[in-house]
Short mmCIF file of C-alpha atoms in Angstrom, two decimals:
data_model
loop_
_atom_site.label_atom_id
_atom_site.label_comp_id
_atom_site.label_asym_id
_atom_site.label_seq_id
_atom_site.Cartn_x
_atom_site.Cartn_y
_atom_site.Cartn_z
CA UNK Y 1 -9.78 28.03 26.30
CA UNK Y 2 -10.11 31.75 27.12
CA UNK Y 3 -6.69 31.66 28.70
CA UNK Y 4 -5.18 29.95 25.64
CA UNK Y 5 -6.74 32.60 23.35
CA UNK Y 6 -5.22 35.35 25.48
CA UNK Y 7 -1.77 33.76 25.35
CA UNK Y 8 -1.94 33.65 21.54
CA UNK Y 9 -2.20 37.46 21.63
CA UNK Y 10 0.91 37.98 23.79
CA UNK Y 11 3.21 39.50 21.17
CA UNK Y 12 5.34 42.62 20.80
CA UNK Y 13 3.61 45.76 19.47
CA UNK Y 14 3.11 45.51 15.72
CA UNK Y 15 3.99 41.80 15.62
CA UNK Y 16 1.63 39.26 14.04
CA UNK Y 17 -0.39 37.07 16.37
CA UNK Y 18 0.93 33.61 17.22
CA UNK Y 19 -0.28 31.14 14.54
CA UNK Y 20 -3.02 28.75 15.61
CA UNK Y 21 -1.78 25.41 16.99
CA UNK Y 22 1.79 26.72 17.17
CA UNK Y 23 3.93 25.11 19.88
CA UNK Y 24 5.85 27.74 21.83
CA UNK Y 25 9.15 26.91 23.42
CA UNK Y 26 12.12 28.83 24.72
CA UNK Y 27 13.91 28.51 21.37
CA UNK Y 28 11.18 29.86 19.07
CA UNK Y 29 9.28 32.27 21.34
CA UNK Y 30 11.18 35.34 20.15
CA UNK Y 31 10.59 34.62 16.46
CA UNK Y 32 6.89 33.91 17.10
CA UNK Y 33 6.18 36.88 19.37
CA UNK Y 34 8.99 39.38 19.08
CA UNK Y 35 9.50 39.10 22.86
CA UNK Y 36 12.45 37.68 24.69
CA UNK Y 37 11.75 34.50 26.71
CA UNK Y 38 11.74 36.49 29.98
CA UNK Y 39 9.44 39.19 28.55
CA UNK Y 40 7.00 36.59 27.27
CA UNK Y 41 6.75 34.93 30.71
CA UNK Y 42 5.90 38.25 32.38
CA UNK Y 43 3.33 39.32 29.78
CA UNK Y 44 1.77 35.86 29.54
CA UNK Y 45 1.10 35.87 33.29
CA UNK Y 46 -0.39 39.38 33.12
CA UNK Y 47 -2.63 38.32 30.20
CA UNK Y 48 -4.51 35.89 32.42
CA UNK Y 49 -4.48 38.08 35.51
CA UNK Y 50 -1.54 36.45 37.29
CA UNK Y 51 1.57 37.95 38.83
CA UNK Y 52 5.04 37.62 37.35
CA UNK Y 53 6.54 34.23 38.08
CA UNK Y 54 3.31 32.33 37.46
CA UNK Y 55 4.83 30.80 34.30
CA UNK Y 56 8.31 29.41 33.77
CA UNK Y 57 10.24 27.61 31.06
CA UNK Y 58 10.16 24.00 32.20
CA UNK Y 59 12.78 21.29 32.16
CA UNK Y 60 12.33 20.69 28.41
CA UNK Y 61 12.07 24.36 27.43
CA UNK Y 62 8.27 24.51 27.14
CA UNK Y 63 5.87 26.83 28.93
CA UNK Y 64 5.11 25.46 32.36
CA UNK Y 65 3.06 26.45 35.38
CA UNK Y 66 4.41 24.78 38.56
CA UNK Y 67 1.18 24.56 40.59
CA UNK Y 68 3.11 22.76 43.33
CA UNK Y 69 6.56 24.36 43.59
CA UNK Y 70 9.29 21.73 43.44
CA UNK Y 71 11.04 20.92 46.69
CA UNK Y 72 14.34 19.18 46.98
CA UNK Y 73 13.85 16.10 49.15
CA UNK Y 74 15.56 15.86 51.51
CA UNK Y 75 16.37 19.53 52.08
CA UNK Y 76 19.23 19.06 54.50
CA UNK Y 77 21.57 16.40 55.85
CA UNK Y 78 21.75 15.86 59.58
CA UNK Y 79 24.78 17.47 61.24
CA UNK Y 80 25.56 14.24 63.11
CA UNK Y 81 25.60 12.20 59.91
CA UNK Y 82 27.13 8.77 60.43
CA UNK Y 83 27.81 5.91 58.08
CA UNK Y 84 25.32 3.02 58.39
CA UNK Y 85 27.02 -0.13 59.62
CA UNK Y 86 26.27 -3.53 61.07
CA UNK Y 87 27.81 -5.16 64.12
CA UNK Y 88 27.35 -8.88 64.36
CA UNK Y 89 28.68 -12.32 64.98
CA UNK Y 90 27.77 -15.87 64.06
CA UNK Y 91 28.40 -19.28 65.61
CA UNK Y 92 28.07 -22.56 63.76
CA UNK Y 93 28.60 -26.26 64.31
CA UNK Y 94 28.63 -29.12 61.82
CA UNK Y 95 28.34 -32.82 62.54
CA UNK Y 96 28.59 -35.78 60.19
CA UNK Y 97 25.91 -38.26 61.23
CA UNK Y 98 26.67 -40.89 58.59
CA UNK Y 99 29.05 -40.94 55.67
CA UNK Y 100 26.42 -39.31 53.44
CA UNK Y 101 24.45 -37.20 55.94
CA UNK Y 102 25.48 -33.91 57.61
CA UNK Y 103 23.74 -31.80 60.25
CA UNK Y 104 24.50 -28.08 60.67
CA UNK Y 105 23.38 -25.44 63.17
CA UNK Y 106 24.17 -21.73 62.83
CA UNK Y 107 23.23 -18.74 64.96
CA UNK Y 108 23.42 -15.17 63.62
CA UNK Y 109 23.20 -11.89 65.50
CA UNK Y 110 23.16 -8.50 63.77
CA UNK Y 111 22.75 -4.95 65.05
CA UNK Y 112 22.08 -2.52 62.22
CA UNK Y 113 23.00 0.99 63.28
CA UNK Y 114 22.51 4.42 61.75
CA UNK Y 115 19.88 3.37 59.24
CA UNK Y 116 19.22 6.31 56.94
CA UNK Y 117 15.87 7.98 56.54
CA UNK Y 118 13.99 11.27 56.48
CA UNK Y 119 12.22 13.25 59.21
CA UNK Y 120 10.96 16.78 59.77
CA UNK Y 121 13.77 17.93 62.02
CA UNK Y 122 12.20 21.28 62.98
CA UNK Y 123 8.69 20.01 63.79
CA UNK Y 124 8.09 21.47 67.25
CA UNK Y 125 7.35 19.19 70.18
CA UNK Y 126 4.42 21.47 71.14
CA UNK Y 127 2.66 20.58 67.87
CA UNK Y 128 1.25 17.43 69.49
CA UNK Y 129 -0.71 19.41 72.07
CA UNK Y 130 -4.34 20.36 71.48
CA UNK Y 131 -4.87 24.07 70.91
CA UNK Y 132 -1.36 24.80 69.64
CA UNK Y 133 -1.30 23.20 66.21
CA UNK Y 134 1.43 22.44 63.71
CA UNK Y 135 4.41 24.68 64.35
CA UNK Y 136 8.12 24.70 63.69
CA UNK Y 137 11.29 25.49 65.60
CA UNK Y 138 14.11 27.71 64.29
CA UNK Y 139 15.90 28.11 61.95
CA UNK Y 140 12.74 27.92 59.81
CA UNK Y 141 9.62 28.77 61.81
CA UNK Y 142 7.43 29.19 58.72
CA UNK Y 143 7.78 25.73 57.19
CA UNK Y 144 9.17 22.24 57.50
CA UNK Y 145 12.77 21.13 57.01
CA UNK Y 146 13.07 17.60 55.68
CA UNK Y 147 16.34 16.21 56.99
CA UNK Y 148 18.16 13.08 55.83
CA UNK Y 149 20.15 11.29 58.47
CA UNK Y 150 20.97 8.19 60.54
CA UNK Y 151 17.88 8.26 62.75
CA UNK Y 152 16.92 4.58 62.71
CA UNK Y 153 18.19 1.17 63.74
CA UNK Y 154 17.40 -2.53 63.54
CA UNK Y 155 18.27 -5.87 65.10
CA UNK Y 156 18.28 -9.44 63.80
CA UNK Y 157 18.67 -12.81 65.56
CA UNK Y 158 18.37 -16.03 63.61
CA UNK Y 159 18.87 -19.76 64.15
CA UNK Y 160 19.32 -21.99 61.09
CA UNK Y 161 19.19 -25.80 61.28
CA UNK Y 162 20.09 -27.78 58.22
CA UNK Y 163 20.14 -31.52 57.42
CA UNK Y 164 21.60 -32.73 54.14
CA UNK Y 165 21.76 -36.25 52.73
CA UNK Y 166 23.86 -36.60 49.61
CA UNK Y 167 22.67 -38.63 46.63
CA UNK Y 168 23.10 -42.31 47.53
CA UNK Y 169 20.82 -45.30 47.43
CA UNK Y 170 19.07 -43.48 44.55
CA UNK Y 171 17.84 -40.47 46.54
CA UNK Y 172 18.96 -37.23 48.13
CA UNK Y 173 17.23 -35.20 50.82
CA UNK Y 174 17.64 -31.77 52.32
CA UNK Y 175 15.75 -30.14 55.19
CA UNK Y 176 16.15 -26.62 56.53
CA UNK Y 177 14.51 -24.73 59.38
CA UNK Y 178 15.04 -21.04 60.18
CA UNK Y 179 13.81 -19.15 63.22
CA UNK Y 180 14.31 -15.40 63.02
CA UNK Y 181 13.45 -12.34 65.04
CA UNK Y 182 14.03 -9.06 63.24
CA UNK Y 183 12.95 -5.63 64.45
CA UNK Y 184 13.49 -2.06 63.30
CA UNK Y 185 11.93 1.38 63.68
CA UNK Y 186 12.10 2.53 60.05
CA UNK Y 187 9.20 2.84 57.61
CA UNK Y 188 11.54 3.27 54.64
CA UNK Y 189 14.27 5.60 53.49
CA UNK Y 190 11.85 8.16 52.00
CA UNK Y 191 8.92 7.68 54.42
CA UNK Y 192 8.52 9.92 57.44
CA UNK Y 193 7.72 8.19 60.71
CA UNK Y 194 4.68 8.31 62.94
CA UNK Y 195 6.49 10.52 65.48
CA UNK Y 196 9.33 12.58 64.05
CA UNK Y 197 10.59 14.35 67.16
CA UNK Y 198 14.04 13.43 68.47
CA UNK Y 199 15.38 15.34 71.47
CA UNK Y 200 14.66 16.51 75.00
CA UNK Y 201 11.04 17.40 75.60
CA UNK Y 202 10.58 21.11 76.43
CA UNK Y 203 7.96 22.50 78.79
CA UNK Y 204 4.59 22.88 77.08
CA UNK Y 205 1.23 24.03 78.36
CA UNK Y 206 -2.03 22.85 76.87
CA UNK Y 207 -4.34 25.87 76.56
CA UNK Y 208 -7.90 25.55 77.77
CA UNK Y 209 -10.70 25.69 75.21
CA UNK Y 210 -12.64 28.94 75.08
CA UNK Y 211 -15.79 26.96 75.85
CA UNK Y 212 -14.36 26.00 79.26
CA UNK Y 213 -12.64 29.05 80.75
CA UNK Y 214 -12.63 27.48 84.21
CA UNK Y 215 -10.39 24.57 83.31
CA UNK Y 216 -6.84 24.15 84.60
CA UNK Y 217 -4.25 24.08 81.77
CA UNK Y 218 -2.24 20.87 81.62
CA UNK Y 219 1.55 21.02 81.59
CA UNK Y 220 4.38 18.53 81.39
CA UNK Y 221 6.64 20.55 83.69
CA UNK Y 222 6.40 17.98 86.50
CA UNK Y 223 5.13 14.89 84.67
CA UNK Y 224 3.69 13.51 81.49
CA UNK Y 225 0.05 13.95 80.52
CA UNK Y 226 -2.44 12.95 77.85
CA UNK Y 227 -3.59 15.83 75.69
CA UNK Y 228 -7.28 16.27 74.89
CA UNK Y 229 -6.62 14.87 71.40
CA UNK Y 230 -5.32 11.63 72.96
CA UNK Y 231 -1.64 12.32 72.30
CA UNK Y 232 0.93 11.37 74.93
CA UNK Y 233 3.07 14.32 76.05
CA UNK Y 234 6.29 13.23 77.75
CA UNK Y 235 7.59 14.96 80.87
CA UNK Y 236 9.80 17.96 80.22
CA UNK Y 237 13.51 17.16 80.41
CA UNK Y 238 13.14 13.54 79.29
CA UNK Y 239 14.60 12.30 76.03
CA UNK Y 240 12.03 11.44 73.36
CA UNK Y 241 13.05 9.22 70.44
CA UNK Y 242 10.03 9.49 68.18
CA UNK Y 243 11.05 6.79 65.67
CA UNK Y 244 10.72 4.15 68.40
CA UNK Y 245 6.96 4.60 68.19
CA UNK Y 246 7.29 2.63 64.93
CA UNK Y 247 9.50 -0.07 66.44
CA UNK Y 248 8.22 -3.50 65.54
CA UNK Y 249 8.88 -6.62 63.46
CA UNK Y 250 10.60 -5.88 60.18
CA UNK Y 251 8.24 -5.86 57.22
CA UNK Y 252 10.13 -8.52 55.24
CA UNK Y 253 11.01 -10.77 58.19
CA UNK Y 254 9.37 -14.16 58.78
CA UNK Y 255 9.45 -15.89 62.16
CA UNK Y 256 9.55 -19.49 60.91
CA UNK Y 257 10.60 -21.03 57.60
CA UNK Y 258 10.71 -24.79 57.00
CA UNK Y 259 11.76 -26.32 53.70
CA UNK Y 260 12.28 -29.88 52.51
CA UNK Y 261 13.65 -30.79 49.10
CA UNK Y 262 14.33 -34.21 47.66
CA UNK Y 263 15.15 -36.15 44.51
CA UNK Y 264 14.51 -39.82 43.78
CA UNK Y 265 16.15 -41.78 40.93
CA UNK Y 266 13.78 -44.41 39.52
CA UNK Y 267 14.44 -47.20 37.01
CA UNK Y 268 14.44 -46.46 33.29
CA UNK Y 269 15.93 -42.99 33.90
CA UNK Y 270 12.86 -41.54 35.59
CA UNK Y 271 13.28 -38.94 38.32
CA UNK Y 272 10.91 -37.33 40.82
CA UNK Y 273 11.92 -34.15 42.64
CA UNK Y 274 10.06 -31.74 44.85
CA UNK Y 275 10.25 -28.82 47.23
CA UNK Y 276 7.91 -28.31 50.18
CA UNK Y 277 8.03 -24.89 51.83
CA UNK Y 278 6.04 -23.78 54.88
CA UNK Y 279 6.51 -20.43 56.54
CA UNK Y 280 4.89 -18.00 58.92
CA UNK Y 281 2.63 -15.35 57.47
CA UNK Y 282 3.97 -11.89 56.75
CA UNK Y 283 3.64 -9.11 59.30
CA UNK Y 284 1.12 -6.32 58.89
CA UNK Y 285 -0.19 -3.34 60.83
CA UNK Y 286 -3.75 -2.58 61.81
CA UNK Y 287 -5.20 0.45 60.07
CA UNK Y 288 -5.82 3.40 62.37
CA UNK Y 289 -9.42 4.33 61.64
CA UNK Y 290 -9.16 7.26 64.09
CA UNK Y 291 -6.38 8.91 62.04
CA UNK Y 292 -4.42 9.80 65.15
CA UNK Y 293 -1.46 12.13 64.77
CA UNK Y 294 0.92 11.69 67.73
CA UNK Y 295 3.43 14.38 66.68
CA UNK Y 296 0.96 16.97 65.35
CA UNK Y 297 2.40 16.94 61.83
CA UNK Y 298 -0.97 16.48 60.13
CA UNK Y 299 0.35 13.40 58.33
CA UNK Y 300 -1.57 10.14 58.80
CA UNK Y 301 0.24 7.01 57.66
CA UNK Y 302 -2.59 4.64 58.59
CA UNK Y 303 -0.64 2.67 61.22
CA UNK Y 304 -2.39 1.98 64.52
CA UNK Y 305 0.61 2.70 66.73
CA UNK Y 306 -1.34 1.83 69.89
CA UNK Y 307 -1.38 -1.80 68.74
CA UNK Y 308 2.16 -1.58 67.39
CA UNK Y 309 3.64 -1.55 63.91
CA UNK Y 310 3.49 -4.96 62.21
CA UNK Y 311 1.90 -6.40 65.35
CA UNK Y 312 -0.24 -8.88 63.40
CA UNK Y 313 0.59 -11.90 61.27
CA UNK Y 314 -1.13 -13.15 58.12
CA UNK Y 315 -2.09 -16.84 57.72
CA UNK Y 316 0.86 -19.13 56.96
CA UNK Y 317 2.21 -19.89 53.50
CA UNK Y 318 2.49 -23.53 52.39
CA UNK Y 319 3.59 -24.56 48.91
CA UNK Y 320 4.56 -27.84 47.22
CA UNK Y 321 6.28 -27.97 43.81
CA UNK Y 322 6.84 -31.31 42.04
CA UNK Y 323 8.84 -32.27 38.94
CA UNK Y 324 8.66 -35.53 36.97
CA UNK Y 325 11.34 -36.15 34.35
CA UNK Y 326 12.38 -38.86 31.88
CA UNK Y 327 15.77 -38.91 30.19
CA UNK Y 328 16.42 -40.34 26.73
CA UNK Y 329 19.97 -41.07 25.58
CA UNK Y 330 19.95 -40.40 21.83
CA UNK Y 331 23.70 -40.82 21.33
CA UNK Y 332 26.86 -40.84 23.40
CA UNK Y 333 26.81 -37.04 23.71
CA UNK Y 334 23.17 -36.22 23.02
CA UNK Y 335 20.58 -36.54 25.76
CA UNK Y 336 16.96 -35.36 25.86
CA UNK Y 337 15.04 -34.81 29.09
CA UNK Y 338 11.24 -34.54 29.13
CA UNK Y 339 9.85 -32.54 32.06
CA UNK Y 340 6.44 -32.33 33.75
CA UNK Y 341 6.30 -29.67 36.48
CA UNK Y 342 3.53 -28.62 38.87
CA UNK Y 343 3.60 -25.53 41.09
CA UNK Y 344 1.45 -25.23 44.20
CA UNK Y 345 0.38 -28.83 43.70
CA UNK Y 346 -1.90 -28.66 46.76
CA UNK Y 347 -3.74 -25.70 45.18
CA UNK Y 348 -3.52 -23.87 48.49
CA UNK Y 349 -4.88 -20.33 48.72
CA UNK Y 350 -1.77 -18.64 50.06
CA UNK Y 351 -2.35 -15.01 51.08
CA UNK Y 352 -1.14 -12.11 48.99
CA UNK Y 353 -2.91 -9.32 50.91
CA UNK Y 354 -4.81 -9.14 54.18
CA UNK Y 355 -7.70 -7.03 55.40
CA UNK Y 356 -6.13 -4.64 57.91
CA UNK Y 357 -9.29 -2.67 58.71
CA UNK Y 358 -11.84 -3.49 61.36
CA UNK Y 359 -15.64 -3.25 61.27
CA UNK Y 360 -15.98 -4.54 57.70
CA UNK Y 361 -18.60 -7.26 57.91
CA UNK Y 362 -17.87 -8.86 54.52
CA UNK Y 363 -14.12 -9.05 55.19
CA UNK Y 364 -13.24 -9.49 58.89
CA UNK Y 365 -9.96 -8.12 60.18
CA UNK Y 366 -7.09 -10.45 59.28
CA UNK Y 367 -8.99 -12.26 56.52
CA UNK Y 368 -7.39 -12.92 53.14
CA UNK Y 369 -8.42 -10.41 50.46
CA UNK Y 370 -6.14 -11.64 47.64
CA UNK Y 371 -4.36 -14.94 47.10
CA UNK Y 372 -1.27 -16.01 45.21
CA UNK Y 373 -1.64 -18.15 42.06
CA UNK Y 374 -3.15 -21.60 42.52
CA UNK Y 375 -2.06 -24.87 40.97
CA UNK Y 376 -0.14 -24.47 37.71
CA UNK Y 377 1.58 -27.00 35.44
CA UNK Y 378 3.95 -26.92 32.52
CA UNK Y 379 5.65 -29.29 30.11
CA UNK Y 380 9.15 -28.84 28.75
CA UNK Y 381 12.18 -30.59 27.40
CA UNK Y 382 15.90 -30.05 27.55
CA UNK Y 383 18.56 -31.15 25.08
CA UNK Y 384 22.15 -31.70 26.20
CA UNK Y 385 24.88 -32.27 23.66
#
């Protein structure tokens, strides 16, 4: 409140004070204070003991104090920028078993290259070593450079088996099974990875602690070593691709999916249809309670990289939806269908979220912490004319 009172007194000599509750903006500041917008910013900062530049006219022309200076993200684009692309092939066979039943098998292979993302391109390799701390390589040795580029990649292999029986003898049936293996090393287009260094490891020397002057400093000149903080330091001269520390199953990929759908025509224009779907649980990572920082960036993303990203699988998902319907023919062109539908008929507690922390007695690691909706039903009707 003291600061606000001081700002109300920032006016040109001989000018009336700013009226109480007046809203100052870049358009009315001169009429309210007798000062130009630039002069008001300088004097307003001085009135509360701050240096020039403490205030600015914000995006909407009102007085603003950017406590955290805005940073364009990403700052730069990688010099080797390439267009993301996918290389792949597929093979399929189809066989008619009977006149109303068809079996299909398809195999898909995809290599996703040059996935885009962000990393700190000038984070020094030596930052991971105990006793050196977070530091940066040229051209900016005083701060980080967030760089956008094609640093990541992925791979997908999938086998799809499908059996379809067309509607005959008053029923149709479809069954589908998918096996997939999908991996990548990207945490997301705007998320920096666990290890952001890409390049040839330089020679680094781990300094001895002052408490142990007799120790022998470790170096990677002739081989890799483990720093006192537990970080792996690769041998000098070897290529280090930091993003591969996050290589693991893709977050949205499922190993197995099985689905059966069917429809039965009953007398008196009754129908029963349903879909049964069973699939592997989603992938998740174990939380790193030790907050390890393998590249020395000081950023902890909570992934236990020693176990591997997405190395664990939630309990499976099983769901059965059923529909009962009755059709009424009102006239030649008017038909009414009455519907009774049930979702998750088995009332199964399918997982929505999983406990990814250890040493929690009430919720063991891998246990379900939230579930998807249980059994639900609805009634409806449809008119066709």
